[in-house]
Coordinates of C-alpha atoms in Angstrom, one line a residue:
M2 CA 20.0 -14.4 4.3
F3 CA 17.3 -14.5 7.0
F4 CA 17.1 -10.7 7.4
H5 CA 18.4 -8.6 4.6
P6 CA 16.8 -5.1 4.0
K7 CA 16.9 -3.8 0.5
I8 CA 18.6 -0.7 1.5
L9 CA 21.8 -2.8 1.9
D10 CA 21.8 -3.5 -1.9
S11 CA 20.8 -0.1 -3.0
F12 CA 24.1 1.8 -2.8
K13 CA 25.9 0.0 -5.7
D14 CA 26.8 2.8 -8.2
Y15 CA 25.0 5.2 -6.0
N16 CA 26.1 8.8 -6.6
R17 CA 25.3 12.5 -5.9
T18 CA 22.8 12.7 -8.7
L19 CA 20.8 9.7 -7.4
F20 CA 20.9 11.1 -3.9
T21 CA 19.6 14.4 -5.1
K22 CA 16.7 12.7 -6.9
D23 CA 15.9 10.7 -3.7
V24 CA 15.9 13.8 -1.5
L25 CA 13.6 15.7 -3.9
A26 CA 11.3 12.6 -4.3
G27 CA 11.2 12.2 -0.5
I28 CA 10.2 15.8 0.0
T29 CA 7.5 15.5 -2.6
V30 CA 6.0 12.4 -1.1
G31 CA 6.2 13.8 2.4
I32 CA 4.1 16.8 1.2
V33 CA 1.7 14.4 -0.4
A34 CA 1.5 12.3 2.7
L35 CA 0.7 15.2 5.0
P36 CA -3.0 15.7 4.2
L37 CA -3.6 12.0 3.6
A38 CA -2.2 10.9 6.9
M39 CA -4.4 13.4 8.8
A40 CA -7.4 12.5 6.8
F41 CA -7.0 8.8 7.4
A42 CA -6.6 9.2 11.1
I43 CA -9.6 11.5 11.4
A44 CA -11.8 9.2 9.3
S45 CA -10.6 6.3 11.5
G46 CA -11.9 8.0 14.7
L47 CA -8.4 9.2 15.8
K48 CA -6.6 12.4 16.3
P49 CA -4.8 13.8 13.2
E50 CA -1.5 13.5 14.8
A51 CA -1.9 9.6 15.0
G52 CA -1.8 9.5 11.2
I53 CA 1.3 11.8 11.0
F54 CA 3.2 10.0 13.7
T55 CA 2.5 6.7 11.8
A56 CA 3.7 8.1 8.6
I57 CA 6.9 9.3 10.3
I58 CA 7.7 6.2 12.4
A59 CA 6.2 3.3 10.4
G60 CA 7.1 5.0 7.2
G61 CA 10.7 5.4 8.2
I62 CA 11.1 1.8 9.4
V63 CA 9.4 0.3 6.2
S64 CA 11.9 2.2 4.0
L65 CA 14.9 1.4 6.3
L66 CA 14.1 -2.4 6.8
G67 CA 11.9 -3.2 3.9
G68 CA 12.2 -5.6 0.9
S69 CA 11.4 -2.9 -1.8
R70 CA 13.6 -0.1 -3.0
V71 CA 10.8 2.4 -3.5
Q72 CA 7.8 1.4 -1.4
I73 CA 6.4 4.1 0.9
G74 CA 4.7 3.0 4.1
G75 CA 2.2 4.7 6.3
P76 CA -1.5 4.9 7.1
A77 CA -3.7 3.7 4.3
G78 CA -7.3 4.2 3.3
A79 CA -8.0 0.4 3.4
F80 CA -7.6 0.4 7.1
I81 CA -10.2 3.2 7.8
V82 CA -13.2 1.0 8.1
I83 CA -11.5 -1.7 10.3
V84 CA -9.8 0.8 12.5
Y85 CA -13.0 2.8 13.0
G86 CA -14.8 -0.3 14.0
I87 CA -12.2 -1.4 16.5
V88 CA -12.0 2.1 18.0
E89 CA -15.8 2.3 18.4
R90 CA -16.2 -1.2 19.9
Y91 CA -13.0 -1.6 22.0
G92 CA -11.5 1.9 22.3
V93 CA -8.2 3.5 21.3
S94 CA -6.0 1.7 23.8
N95 CA -7.1 -1.7 22.4
L96 CA -6.5 -0.4 18.8
L97 CA -2.9 0.2 19.9
L98 CA -2.8 -3.4 21.2
A99 CA -4.4 -4.9 18.1
T100 CA -1.9 -2.9 16.0
A101 CA 1.1 -4.2 17.9
M102 CA -0.3 -7.7 17.8
S103 CA -0.8 -7.5 14.0
G104 CA 2.9 -6.5 13.8
V105 CA 3.9 -9.7 15.6
F106 CA 1.7 -11.6 13.1
L107 CA 3.2 -9.9 10.1
F108 CA 6.8 -10.5 11.3
L109 CA 6.0 -14.2 11.8
M110 CA 4.5 -14.4 8.4
G111 CA 7.8 -13.0 7.1
I112 CA 9.9 -15.5 9.2
F113 CA 7.8 -18.5 8.0
K114 CA 8.1 -17.3 4.4
L115 CA 4.4 -16.8 3.9
G116 CA 4.8 -13.8 1.6
T117 CA 4.5 -15.8 -1.5
L118 CA 1.1 -17.3 -0.2
V119 CA -0.5 -13.9 -0.2
R120 CA -0.1 -13.9 -4.0
F121 CA -2.4 -16.8 -4.3
I122 CA -5.4 -14.8 -3.1
P123 CA -7.7 -14.6 -6.1
I124 CA -8.0 -11.3 -8.0
A125 CA -11.7 -11.5 -7.6
V126 CA -11.5 -11.5 -3.8
I127 CA -9.1 -8.5 -3.9
V128 CA -11.2 -6.5 -6.4
G129 CA -14.3 -7.2 -4.3
F130 CA -13.0 -6.0 -1.0
T131 CA -11.0 -3.2 -2.5
N132 CA -14.2 -1.7 -4.1
G133 CA -16.1 -2.4 -0.9
I134 CA -13.6 -0.5 1.2
A135 CA -13.7 2.4 -1.3
V136 CA -17.4 2.6 -0.9
L137 CA -17.2 2.6 2.9
I138 CA -14.6 5.4 2.8
G139 CA -16.8 7.5 0.6
L140 CA -19.7 6.8 3.0
S141 CA -17.8 7.7 6.1
Q142 CA -16.9 11.1 4.6
V143 CA -20.4 12.2 3.8
K144 CA -20.8 13.7 7.2
E145 CA -17.9 16.1 6.9
F146 CA -18.3 16.7 3.2
F147 CA -21.9 18.0 3.8
G148 CA -21.1 19.5 7.2
L149 CA -23.9 17.4 8.8
T150 CA -24.5 17.7 12.5
I151 CA -23.9 14.1 13.8
E152 CA -22.3 13.5 17.2
K153 CA -20.9 10.1 16.2
M154 CA -21.1 8.0 13.1
P155 CA -21.9 4.3 13.7
A156 CA -19.6 1.8 12.1
Q157 CA -22.3 -0.5 10.6
F158 CA -23.5 0.1 7.1
F159 CA -27.3 0.3 7.6
Q160 CA -27.0 2.3 10.8
S161 CA -24.7 4.8 9.0
I162 CA -27.3 5.2 6.2
H163 CA -30.1 5.8 8.8
T164 CA -27.9 8.3 10.7
L165 CA -27.0 10.3 7.5
Y166 CA -30.7 10.3 6.4
A167 CA -31.9 11.5 9.8
A168 CA -29.4 14.4 9.7
A169 CA -30.0 15.3 6.0
D170 CA -31.7 18.6 7.2
T171 CA -28.5 19.9 8.9
V172 CA -26.4 20.5 5.8
N173 CA -23.8 23.2 6.3
M174 CA -23.8 24.9 2.9
T175 CA -20.4 26.6 3.6
A176 CA -18.8 23.2 4.4
L177 CA -20.4 21.7 1.2
S178 CA -19.2 24.5 -0.9
L179 CA -15.7 24.2 0.5
A180 CA -15.7 20.4 -0.1
C181 CA -17.0 20.8 -3.6
G182 CA -14.5 23.4 -4.3
S183 CA -11.7 21.4 -3.0
L184 CA -12.8 18.3 -4.9
G185 CA -13.1 20.3 -8.1
L186 CA -9.7 21.8 -7.7
I187 CA -8.1 18.4 -7.2
I188 CA -9.6 17.1 -10.3
L189 CA -8.9 20.2 -12.4
W190 CA -5.3 20.1 -11.1
K191 CA -4.9 16.5 -12.2
V192 CA -6.4 17.2 -15.6
F193 CA -4.2 20.2 -16.4
Q194 CA -1.1 19.1 -14.3
N195 CA 1.2 18.7 -17.4
R196 CA 0.4 22.4 -18.5
L197 CA 1.4 23.8 -15.1
G198 CA 5.2 24.0 -15.6
F199 CA 7.1 23.6 -12.4
L200 CA 3.8 23.6 -10.4
R201 CA 2.9 20.2 -11.7
H202 CA 5.3 18.7 -9.1
I203 CA 2.9 20.0 -6.3
P204 CA 0.1 17.5 -5.7
G205 CA -3.5 18.6 -6.2
T206 CA -4.4 17.4 -2.7
V207 CA -1.9 19.7 -1.2
V208 CA -3.1 22.7 -3.2
A209 CA -6.7 22.0 -2.4
M210 CA -6.0 21.7 1.4
A211 CA -3.8 24.9 1.4
A212 CA -6.4 26.9 -0.5
A213 CA -9.3 25.7 1.8
T214 CA -7.2 26.5 4.9
L215 CA -6.4 29.9 3.6
I216 CA -9.9 30.8 2.7
T217 CA -11.2 29.3 6.1
G218 CA -8.6 31.4 8.0
L219 CA -9.1 34.6 6.2
F220 CA -12.9 34.7 6.2
N221 CA -13.3 32.8 9.5
L222 CA -15.8 30.4 7.9
P223 CA -18.3 28.6 10.1
V224 CA -17.0 25.1 9.5
D225 CA -15.3 22.4 11.6
T226 CA -11.5 22.6 11.4
I227 CA -8.7 20.5 13.0
G228 CA -8.3 23.3 15.6
S229 CA -12.0 23.4 16.6
R230 CA -12.4 19.6 16.7
F231 CA -9.0 18.4 17.9
G232 CA -7.3 21.6 19.2
G233 CA -4.6 21.4 16.5
I234 CA -1.7 19.0 16.3
P235 CA 1.3 18.9 18.7
S236 CA 4.5 20.5 17.6
S237 CA 6.7 18.1 19.3
L238 CA 8.1 14.5 18.9
P239 CA 5.7 11.7 19.8
H240 CA 6.3 10.3 23.3
F241 CA 7.0 6.6 24.0
E242 CA 4.1 5.1 26.2
L243 CA 3.6 1.5 27.2
I244 CA 0.4 -0.1 26.0
P245 CA -1.7 -1.6 28.9
I246 CA -1.8 -5.3 28.1
S247 CA -3.9 -8.0 29.8
W248 CA -4.8 -11.5 28.7
G249 CA -8.5 -10.7 29.2
T250 CA -8.2 -7.9 26.7
A251 CA -5.6 -9.5 24.3
Q252 CA -7.8 -12.6 23.5
Y253 CA -10.5 -10.3 22.2
M254 CA -7.9 -8.5 20.0
V255 CA -6.7 -11.6 18.2
A256 CA -9.3 -11.6 15.4
P257 CA -9.0 -7.8 14.7
A258 CA -5.2 -8.1 14.8
L259 CA -5.3 -11.0 12.3
T260 CA -7.6 -8.9 10.0
L261 CA -5.2 -6.0 10.2
A262 CA -2.2 -8.3 9.5
L263 CA -3.9 -10.0 6.5
L264 CA -5.0 -6.7 5.0
G265 CA -1.6 -5.1 5.6
A266 CA 0.2 -8.0 4.0
I267 CA -2.1 -8.0 0.9
E268 CA -1.9 -4.2 0.5
S269 CA 1.9 -4.0 1.0
L270 CA 2.7 -6.9 -1.4
L271 CA 0.3 -5.7 -4.0
C272 CA 1.9 -2.2 -3.8
A273 CA 5.4 -3.7 -4.0
R274 CA 4.4 -5.7 -7.1
I275 CA 3.1 -2.6 -8.7
A276 CA 6.3 -0.8 -7.9
D277 CA 8.3 -3.7 -9.4
G278 CA 6.5 -3.3 -12.7
L279 CA 7.3 0.4 -12.7
I280 CA 11.0 0.2 -11.9
H281 CA 11.7 -3.2 -13.4
D282 CA 13.0 -4.7 -10.1
R283 CA 11.9 -7.5 -7.9
H284 CA 11.0 -7.0 -4.2
E285 CA 11.7 -9.6 -1.4
S286 CA 8.2 -10.3 -0.1
N287 CA 9.2 -12.0 3.2
Q288 CA 11.6 -9.1 4.1
E289 CA 8.8 -6.6 3.3
L290 CA 6.4 -8.5 5.7
M291 CA 9.0 -8.5 8.5
A292 CA 9.6 -4.7 8.0
Q293 CA 5.9 -4.1 8.1
G294 CA 5.6 -6.2 11.2
I295 CA 8.4 -4.2 13.0
A296 CA 6.8 -1.0 11.9
N297 CA 3.3 -2.0 13.3
L298 CA 4.9 -3.3 16.4
V299 CA 6.8 0.0 17.1
S300 CA 4.4 2.8 16.1
P301 CA 1.6 2.0 18.6
F302 CA 4.0 2.8 21.5
F303 CA 4.1 6.3 20.0
G304 CA 0.4 6.6 19.4
G305 CA 0.5 5.3 15.9
M306 CA -2.2 3.5 13.9
P307 CA -1.9 0.5 11.6
A308 CA 0.4 1.0 8.5
T309 CA 1.1 -0.7 5.3
G310 CA 2.5 0.0 1.8
T311 CA 0.6 2.8 0.1
I312 CA 0.2 2.7 -3.6
A313 CA -0.5 6.4 -4.3
R314 CA 2.6 7.5 -2.3
T315 CA 4.7 4.8 -3.8
V316 CA 3.9 5.7 -7.3
T317 CA 4.4 9.4 -6.5
N318 CA 7.9 8.5 -5.2
I319 CA 8.7 6.7 -8.4
E320 CA 7.3 9.4 -10.7
S321 CA 9.3 12.0 -8.7
G322 CA 12.6 10.2 -9.3
G323 CA 13.0 8.1 -6.2
T324 CA 15.2 5.1 -6.7
T325 CA 16.3 3.8 -3.2
P326 CA 14.8 3.6 0.3
I327 CA 16.6 7.0 1.0
A328 CA 13.6 8.7 -0.6
G329 CA 11.3 6.9 1.9
I330 CA 13.4 8.0 4.8
V331 CA 13.5 11.6 3.6
H332 CA 9.7 11.4 3.3
A333 CA 9.5 10.6 7.0
L334 CA 12.0 13.3 7.9
T335 CA 10.0 15.8 5.9
L336 CA 6.9 15.0 7.9
L337 CA 8.8 15.3 11.1
T338 CA 10.1 18.8 10.0
V339 CA 6.5 19.9 9.3
V340 CA 5.4 18.7 12.8
L341 CA 8.2 20.5 14.6
F342 CA 8.1 23.8 12.7
A343 CA 4.7 24.1 11.1
A344 CA 2.2 22.4 13.3
P345 CA 0.3 25.6 14.4
L346 CA -0.6 26.1 10.8
A347 CA -2.7 23.0 10.7
K348 CA -5.4 24.3 13.1
D349 CA -7.3 26.1 10.3
I350 CA -7.5 23.1 8.0
P351 CA -11.2 22.4 7.3
L352 CA -12.4 18.9 7.8
A353 CA -14.7 19.4 4.7
S354 CA -11.5 19.8 2.6
L355 CA -10.0 16.6 4.0
A356 CA -13.3 14.8 3.3
A357 CA -13.0 15.9 -0.3
I358 CA -9.5 14.5 -0.4
L359 CA -10.7 11.2 0.9
M360 CA -13.6 11.1 -1.6
Y361 CA -11.0 11.5 -4.3
V362 CA -8.8 8.8 -2.8
A363 CA -11.8 6.5 -2.5
W364 CA -12.7 7.0 -6.2
N365 CA -9.2 6.2 -7.4
M366 CA -8.8 3.4 -5.0
G367 CA -11.7 1.4 -6.5
E368 CA -11.4 -0.8 -9.6
W369 CA -14.9 0.2 -10.9
K370 CA -14.4 -1.0 -14.4
K371 CA -13.9 -4.6 -13.3
L372 CA -16.9 -4.3 -11.1
I373 CA -19.2 -2.8 -13.8
D374 CA -18.0 -5.0 -16.7
L375 CA -18.7 -8.3 -15.0
K376 CA -20.3 -9.9 -18.2
Q377 CA -16.7 -10.5 -19.6
F378 CA -16.1 -12.9 -16.8
R379 CA -17.3 -16.4 -16.0
L380 CA -20.2 -16.9 -13.5
P381 CA -18.0 -18.1 -10.6
Y382 CA -15.9 -15.0 -10.9
R383 CA -19.0 -12.7 -10.9
V384 CA -20.4 -14.5 -7.8
T385 CA -17.2 -14.2 -5.9
I386 CA -16.6 -10.6 -6.6
I387 CA -20.1 -9.5 -6.0
S388 CA -20.3 -11.5 -2.8
V389 CA -17.0 -10.1 -1.4
F390 CA -18.1 -6.6 -2.4
L391 CA -21.5 -6.8 -0.7
L392 CA -20.3 -8.5 2.4
T393 CA -17.5 -5.9 2.8
V394 CA -20.0 -3.1 2.5
I395 CA -22.8 -4.6 4.5
L396 CA -21.2 -6.9 7.0
D397 CA -17.5 -7.1 7.7
L398 CA -14.2 -7.3 5.7
T399 CA -13.1 -10.4 7.6
I400 CA -16.3 -12.3 6.7
A401 CA -16.1 -11.0 3.2
V402 CA -12.5 -12.3 2.6
E403 CA -13.4 -15.7 4.3
V404 CA -16.5 -16.2 2.1
G405 CA -14.5 -15.0 -1.0
L406 CA -11.6 -17.5 -0.4
L407 CA -14.2 -20.3 0.2
L408 CA -16.0 -19.5 -3.1
A409 CA -12.7 -19.3 -4.9
F410 CA -11.6 -22.6 -3.3
I411 CA -14.8 -24.3 -4.4
T412 CA -14.5 -22.9 -8.0
F413 CA -10.9 -24.0 -8.2
I414 CA -11.8 -27.6 -7.1
Y415 CA -14.6 -27.7 -9.6
R416 CA -12.4 -26.4 -12.5
I417 CA -9.5 -28.8 -11.7
S418 CA -11.9 -31.8 -11.2
S419 CA -13.6 -30.9 -14.5
L420 CA -10.2 -31.0 -16.3
S421 CA -9.5 -34.5 -14.9
R422 CA -11.1 -37.2 -17.1
C423 CA -11.1 -40.9 -17.8
E424 CA -11.2 -42.6 -21.2
I425 CA -11.3 -46.2 -22.2
A426 CA -8.3 -47.1 -24.4
D427 CA -9.4 -47.5 -28.0
A428 CA -8.5 -50.3 -30.4
N429 CA -5.5 -48.3 -31.7
A430 CA -3.8 -49.0 -28.4
S431 CA -4.0 -52.8 -29.1
P432 CA -6.2 -54.5 -31.7
Q433 CA -6.5 -57.4 -29.3
L434 CA -8.4 -55.2 -26.7
S435 CA -11.4 -54.9 -28.9
N436 CA -11.8 -58.7 -29.0
L437 CA -11.4 -59.0 -25.3
A438 CA -13.7 -56.3 -24.2
G439 CA -15.3 -57.1 -20.9
Q440 CA -12.5 -59.5 -20.0
I441 CA -9.6 -57.0 -20.3
D442 CA -10.4 -53.3 -20.1
A443 CA -7.8 -50.4 -20.2
Y444 CA -8.4 -46.8 -19.1
R445 CA -6.4 -43.7 -19.6
I446 CA -6.7 -41.1 -16.9
Y447 CA -5.8 -37.4 -17.4
G448 CA -5.3 -34.5 -15.0
A449 CA -5.2 -35.0 -11.2
I450 CA -6.6 -37.7 -9.0
F451 CA -7.5 -35.8 -5.8
F452 CA -10.4 -35.5 -3.4
G453 CA -12.5 -33.6 -6.0
A454 CA -11.9 -36.1 -8.7
V455 CA -12.1 -39.6 -7.1
K456 CA -15.5 -40.1 -8.8
L457 CA -13.4 -41.1 -11.9
L458 CA -12.2 -44.2 -10.1
E459 CA -15.7 -44.8 -8.6
N460 CA -17.0 -45.0 -12.2
I461 CA -14.5 -47.6 -13.1
E462 CA -15.5 -49.6 -10.0
S463 CA -19.1 -49.8 -11.3
K464 CA -18.1 -51.6 -14.5
L465 CA -15.0 -53.8 -13.8
P466 CA -14.0 -56.4 -16.3
S467 CA -13.9 -60.1 -15.5
Q468 CA -10.2 -60.7 -15.7
I469 CA -7.8 -57.8 -16.0
L470 CA -8.1 -54.1 -15.4
I471 CA -5.4 -51.7 -16.8
L472 CA -4.9 -48.1 -15.6
D473 CA -2.7 -45.8 -17.6
L474 CA -1.6 -43.0 -15.3
K475 CA 1.0 -41.5 -17.6
N476 CA -1.0 -38.3 -18.0
V477 CA -1.8 -37.9 -14.3
I478 CA 0.2 -35.0 -12.9
Y479 CA -0.8 -35.2 -9.3
I480 CA -2.3 -37.6 -6.8
D481 CA -3.2 -36.6 -3.2
T482 CA -4.0 -38.8 -0.2
S483 CA -7.6 -39.1 -1.1
G484 CA -6.6 -40.2 -4.6
I485 CA -4.2 -42.8 -3.6
E486 CA -6.8 -44.1 -1.1
A487 CA -9.3 -44.5 -3.9
I488 CA -6.8 -46.3 -6.0
T489 CA -6.0 -48.6 -3.1
E490 CA -9.8 -49.3 -2.6
L491 CA -10.0 -50.1 -6.3
A492 CA -7.1 -52.5 -6.0
H493 CA -8.7 -54.1 -2.9
L494 CA -12.0 -54.6 -4.9
C495 CA -10.1 -56.1 -7.8
K496 CA -8.4 -58.6 -5.4
I497 CA -11.8 -59.7 -3.9
R498 CA -13.1 -60.4 -7.4
N499 CA -9.9 -62.1 -8.6
I500 CA -9.3 -59.3 -11.1
K501 CA -5.7 -58.5 -11.9
L502 CA -5.0 -54.8 -11.6
I503 CA -2.1 -53.5 -13.9
I504 CA -0.8 -50.0 -13.3
C505 CA 1.0 -48.2 -16.2
G506 CA 3.0 -45.0 -16.6
L507 CA 3.3 -44.1 -12.9
D508 CA 6.0 -41.3 -12.7
H509 CA 7.2 -38.2 -10.8
Q510 CA 4.8 -37.1 -8.0
P511 CA 2.2 -39.9 -8.5
Y512 CA 5.0 -42.5 -8.3
E513 CA 6.4 -40.8 -5.1
M514 CA 2.9 -40.7 -3.5
A515 CA 2.3 -44.4 -4.4
Q516 CA 5.7 -45.3 -2.9
R517 CA 5.2 -43.2 0.2
S518 CA 1.7 -44.6 0.9
G519 CA 2.8 -48.2 0.6
F520 CA 0.6 -48.8 -2.4
L521 CA 3.6 -50.1 -4.5
E522 CA 4.6 -52.6 -1.8
A523 CA 1.1 -54.0 -1.7
L524 CA 0.9 -54.3 -5.5
E525 CA 1.6 -57.8 -6.8
S526 CA 4.7 -58.4 -8.8
G527 CA 4.2 -58.1 -12.6
C528 CA 1.5 -55.4 -12.2
L529 CA 3.6 -52.3 -12.7
Y530 CA 4.7 -51.2 -16.3
P531 CA 6.3 -48.0 -17.7
D532 CA 3.6 -47.5 -20.4
L533 CA 0.2 -48.6 -21.7
A534 CA 1.7 -50.7 -24.5
S535 CA 3.8 -52.8 -22.1
G536 CA 0.8 -53.4 -19.8
I537 CA -1.4 -54.4 -22.6
A538 CA 1.3 -56.7 -24.0
A539 CA 1.7 -58.4 -20.6
A540 CA -2.1 -58.7 -20.2
T541 CA -2.7 -60.3 -23.6
Y542 CA 0.4 -62.5 -23.7

């Protein structure tokens, strides 16, 4: 079907036990999502409620309409760098516009069934930009982690380094101690989680945030909090507001929106694939893209930020017993309940503690082992992953992905062209050939004849026989338009020199291409044979 959310197939054999598991998993994920949603929003240059509203609205829509049974949607760390750059350069209102536009792009990607194409992005590109984003997230949190006095952090890498260096003498030791304590508690909680009894179900990030908030409130510590910086978070439902749209503004938002859509598609489908492996199910990628598109189109009208599938919260959902989209919907309702009844408690949450949480998220987000142990990979892989990593950190994610895809494309062409080869048929094919060398030559071609391998035919052109040329294409699996054009040129050259060209073993896609291009019609009668033996027999008859 065109639009078929996974939730419609999730209630077969559904019972009270599964419902209870979904509810408990949803509550757990909602608690996990609370500090992350606020931290992601603040790190992106937005108010904390933007992250919470996104987790509520976009998270609920993704679970309700998505193509995965267990995926949890919401704000993600991967968006921090891009969103911060858009906010700094274009402002919050244009971020809302870019987010809504990215939702349209994602929905169109789902309609045109482009979900499977995202899987073709090479792992080297994904590892490169994922690690690059992790570094930038960590860098963006240095200010709050150390309590530095900086009015506004720049979005560019080198300017950020310079700004942090210039403010190095403004370290707030109280904030630094609070951040180190929070980070240490998160790590220790993770290490000893299995020994904590029923407490193991409480995430370390929530424990660290609660402890830091309690200490800050009790001792009135001189550190920045959500209350001092943002005035707290509203204890009411988000209001619907139209986004101001004009073509003069929208044309500048196309590129950022495409970046958000591409990154959102990659993150959500990667997350869904990971979830598939954990629950032994298969998601519907195009349905997931359409759901992500609707979520990103709707949430900006309520002050939300870009959303996608989130790996940490999805894995938490699975480990907590979630089996259907009901868990994701409960997660959104849990956050809504917190906003309505516990918002005033958030004013004492220290930003240093949220910075520690994001530092931990950044560390777990990066695939550092693959980046460090590059010697096990081939040189093209190393070049691609390092290039994408450095370009993501230093320049821009869009440029990094474009360059990464270009390098991967070039590497692929080189590898496929190197697998294509041409051999002269030996005497075993026909003893008569050895006696007629130079008059009748036969070649076997292997692999693909495409624009990266047409040199094979050009080499044959340089040493044509005097009477008959035989080409065995039995082992050719693919011919593109450049390849058939090269064969046509070879046939034309043979005709000019009065050399008979015999084609053997043409089948499947190569045969269809030859037929579609008109090559078979132009080929003289008696020049097409099913195999090399038949072609040689006809040539030597």
